[in-house]
Amino acid sequence: MTYDAAHGGRWTSLHGGGREWLWRGPEPGRHEVRPGDAFVDAGGLEECLPTVRGEPDHGEVWSRPWRSAGPDSLVIERPTFTMSRRISNAGGAVMADYRLAADPGHRFVWAAHALLGLSPDARLDVPAGTPTRLHPEAAALLPPGVWPTGSPWLTGRWPSPAGLRIDTFGPDDGTALGAVLLDCPRVQVSDGDDLLILELECDGQPRSTALWRNLGGWPQDCPYRSIGVEPMLGAAFDLADAGPADAAVVPPTGEVTWRLTISAHRFH
């Protein structure tokens, strides 16, 4: 894999099993982004911290340069936290080890915002019955009156929360929705003969997987296809919506460590 330290530590390539997995988006201007700018959907894998949606959109760290802290190690320092990342390879898998240091009690959401280039035959394999939070853009796809008024999400069971099947990725149908799969640290993406496995390890913090299923339904003015499968610490896209159990919390030690492992396979 390759990454771009100067532009938010963004992962720009993830090659395994004989293919490139990361999608590249149509939006220009990613290299000109400055803190406070609107998010530029350039594809790859963006580091989102301390929120995904909300303020600032996609977090504080994607729009800032990271500095080197040794071979394949980067660090980003902000007034309320410092996060480091070290990437290594072993046995055909990519491992990213993270450390966040902050005052005890500091709350955050982190996501590895991975946008994948997938065919219409692809699917997301997750244990049936996994609690799944649909987010408000899904309301328009449900029968009238199903969405709870004023709620930031509606919780159902995978693969069809509220009767809406979301485990397949095509063909494009003009829809776009976000969901968070709760207590779901390991997922598999199957695409023909190819398999991608993403697993998140972290003690004592809520581990989820976020899903962005955009089948040509966003943005409204010039829609395109993009699929996000995003290992997450926390259980809400927006830190402002996160209840006591929905965000990661820095313990008395003053640090949280976690590991993301990604492996790719091809079956003939």
CSV table of C-alpha atoms in Angstrom, one decimal, residues 3-139:
chain,number,residue,atom,x,y,z
A,3,TYR,CA,0.0,6.8,1.5
A,4,ASP,CA,0.3,10.5,1.2
A,5,ALA,CA,1.6,12.1,4.5
A,6,ALA,CA,1.3,15.7,3.2
A,7,HIS,CA,-2.4,15.2,2.6
A,8,GLY,CA,-3.9,13.8,5.7
A,9,GLY,CA,-2.0,10.6,5.8
A,10,ARG,CA,-4.4,9.4,3.1
A,11,TRP,CA,-4.0,5.8,1.8
A,12,THR,CA,-3.7,6.1,-2.0
A,13,SER,CA,-3.3,2.5,-2.9
A,14,LEU,CA,-4.2,-0.9,-1.4
A,15,HIS,CA,-3.1,-3.7,-3.8
A,16,GLY,CA,-3.7,-7.3,-2.9
A,17,GLY,CA,-4.9,-10.6,-4.4
A,18,GLY,CA,-3.9,-9.3,-7.8
A,19,ARG,CA,-6.0,-6.1,-7.8
A,20,GLU,CA,-6.3,-2.6,-6.6
A,21,TRP,CA,-9.0,-2.2,-4.0
A,22,LEU,CA,-9.2,1.5,-3.4
A,23,TRP,CA,-11.5,3.6,-5.5
A,24,ARG,CA,-10.4,7.0,-7.0
A,25,GLY,CA,-13.0,9.7,-7.1
A,26,PRO,CA,-13.9,12.3,-9.7
A,27,GLU,CA,-13.5,15.3,-7.4
A,28,PRO,CA,-10.5,17.6,-8.2
A,29,GLY,CA,-8.7,19.7,-5.7
A,30,ARG,CA,-7.7,17.2,-3.0
A,31,HIS,CA,-4.1,18.5,-3.0
A,32,GLU,CA,-5.2,22.1,-2.5
A,33,VAL,CA,-7.3,21.4,0.6
A,34,ARG,CA,-6.7,23.6,3.7
A,35,PRO,CA,-8.1,23.1,7.2
A,36,GLY,CA,-11.7,24.3,7.3
A,37,ASP,CA,-12.3,23.5,3.6
A,38,ALA,CA,-15.2,21.2,2.6
A,39,PHE,CA,-14.4,17.6,2.2
A,40,VAL,CA,-13.1,16.5,-1.2
A,41,ASP,CA,-14.2,13.0,-2.2
A,42,ALA,CA,-11.0,11.9,-3.9
A,43,GLY,CA,-11.3,8.2,-2.9
A,44,GLY,CA,-8.6,6.2,-1.2
A,45,LEU,CA,-8.7,5.7,2.5
A,46,GLU,CA,-9.1,8.9,4.6
A,47,GLU,CA,-8.4,9.0,8.3
A,48,CYS,CA,-11.5,10.5,10.0
A,49,LEU,CA,-11.0,11.8,13.6
A,50,PRO,CA,-12.6,12.9,15.9
A,51,THR,CA,-15.8,12.6,13.9
A,52,VAL,CA,-17.0,11.5,10.5
A,53,ARG,CA,-20.0,13.6,9.8
A,54,GLY,CA,-20.7,16.8,11.7
A,55,GLU,CA,-18.1,19.5,12.5
A,56,PRO,CA,-15.6,19.5,11.0
A,57,ASP,CA,-16.9,17.3,8.2
A,58,HIS,CA,-14.8,14.1,8.1
A,59,GLY,CA,-12.9,15.3,11.1
A,60,GLU,CA,-9.8,17.4,11.7
A,61,VAL,CA,-6.9,15.3,10.4
A,62,TRP,CA,-7.7,14.5,6.8
A,63,SER,CA,-7.1,18.1,5.7
A,64,ARG,CA,-3.8,18.6,7.5
A,65,PRO,CA,-0.2,17.4,6.8
A,66,TRP,CA,1.2,14.6,9.0
A,67,ARG,CA,4.9,14.4,9.9
A,68,SER,CA,7.2,11.5,9.8
A,69,ALA,CA,8.0,9.7,13.0
A,70,GLY,CA,10.2,6.9,11.6
A,71,PRO,CA,9.9,4.3,8.9
A,72,ASP,CA,6.3,4.0,7.7
A,73,SER,CA,5.2,6.0,10.9
A,74,LEU,CA,3.3,9.3,10.9
A,75,VAL,CA,2.0,11.6,13.6
A,76,ILE,CA,-0.6,14.3,13.6
A,77,GLU,CA,-0.8,16.8,16.6
A,78,ARG,CA,-3.8,18.8,17.4
A,79,PRO,CA,-4.6,21.0,20.5
A,80,THR,CA,-6.6,18.3,22.2
A,81,PHE,CA,-5.0,15.1,21.0
A,82,THR,CA,-2.0,13.5,19.2
A,83,MET,CA,-2.4,10.5,17.0
A,84,SER,CA,0.3,8.3,15.5
A,85,ARG,CA,0.1,5.5,12.9
A,86,ARG,CA,2.6,2.9,11.9
A,87,ILE,CA,2.0,0.6,8.9
A,88,SER,CA,3.6,-2.8,8.5
A,89,ASN,CA,3.2,-6.0,6.4
A,90,ALA,CA,3.2,-9.6,7.6
A,91,GLY,CA,2.0,-12.8,6.0
A,92,GLY,CA,0.3,-10.9,3.1
A,93,ALA,CA,-1.7,-8.6,5.4
A,94,VAL,CA,-1.3,-4.9,6.0
A,95,MET,CA,-1.4,-3.8,9.6
A,96,ALA,CA,-1.9,-0.2,10.8
A,97,ASP,CA,-1.1,0.4,14.5
A,98,TYR,CA,-2.6,3.5,16.0
A,99,ARG,CA,-2.0,5.4,19.2
A,100,LEU,CA,-4.1,8.4,20.4
A,101,ALA,CA,-2.9,10.4,23.4
A,102,ALA,CA,-5.3,12.9,25.0
A,103,ASP,CA,-6.7,13.9,28.4
A,104,PRO,CA,-8.5,11.1,30.2
A,105,GLY,CA,-12.2,11.3,29.4
A,106,HIS,CA,-11.6,12.7,25.9
A,107,ARG,CA,-14.4,11.4,23.6
A,108,PHE,CA,-13.9,10.7,19.9
A,109,VAL,CA,-15.0,8.7,16.8
A,110,TRP,CA,-12.4,7.4,14.4
A,111,ALA,CA,-13.0,5.7,11.1
A,112,ALA,CA,-10.8,4.3,8.3
A,113,HIS,CA,-12.9,5.9,5.6
A,114,ALA,CA,-12.0,3.3,2.9
A,115,LEU,CA,-13.7,3.8,-0.5
A,116,LEU,CA,-13.5,0.6,-2.5
A,117,GLY,CA,-13.8,0.0,-6.3
A,118,LEU,CA,-16.3,-2.8,-6.4
A,119,SER,CA,-18.3,-4.4,-9.2
A,120,PRO,CA,-22.2,-4.8,-9.1
A,121,ASP,CA,-21.6,-8.4,-8.0
A,122,ALA,CA,-19.9,-7.4,-4.8
A,123,ARG,CA,-21.4,-7.9,-1.3
A,124,LEU,CA,-20.6,-7.3,2.3
A,125,ASP,CA,-20.5,-10.4,4.4
A,126,VAL,CA,-21.4,-9.8,8.1
A,127,PRO,CA,-23.1,-12.1,10.6
A,128,ALA,CA,-26.8,-12.2,10.1
A,129,GLY,CA,-28.7,-10.2,12.8
A,130,THR,CA,-25.9,-7.7,13.5
A,131,PRO,CA,-27.6,-4.6,14.9
A,132,THR,CA,-27.4,-1.9,12.1
A,133,ARG,CA,-28.1,1.8,12.4
A,134,LEU,CA,-29.5,3.4,9.3
A,135,HIS,CA,-28.9,7.1,9.0
A,136,PRO,CA,-31.5,9.7,7.9
A,137,GLU,CA,-30.8,9.6,4.1
A,138,ALA,CA,-32.4,6.1,4.2
A,139,ALA,CA,-35.7,7.5,5.4
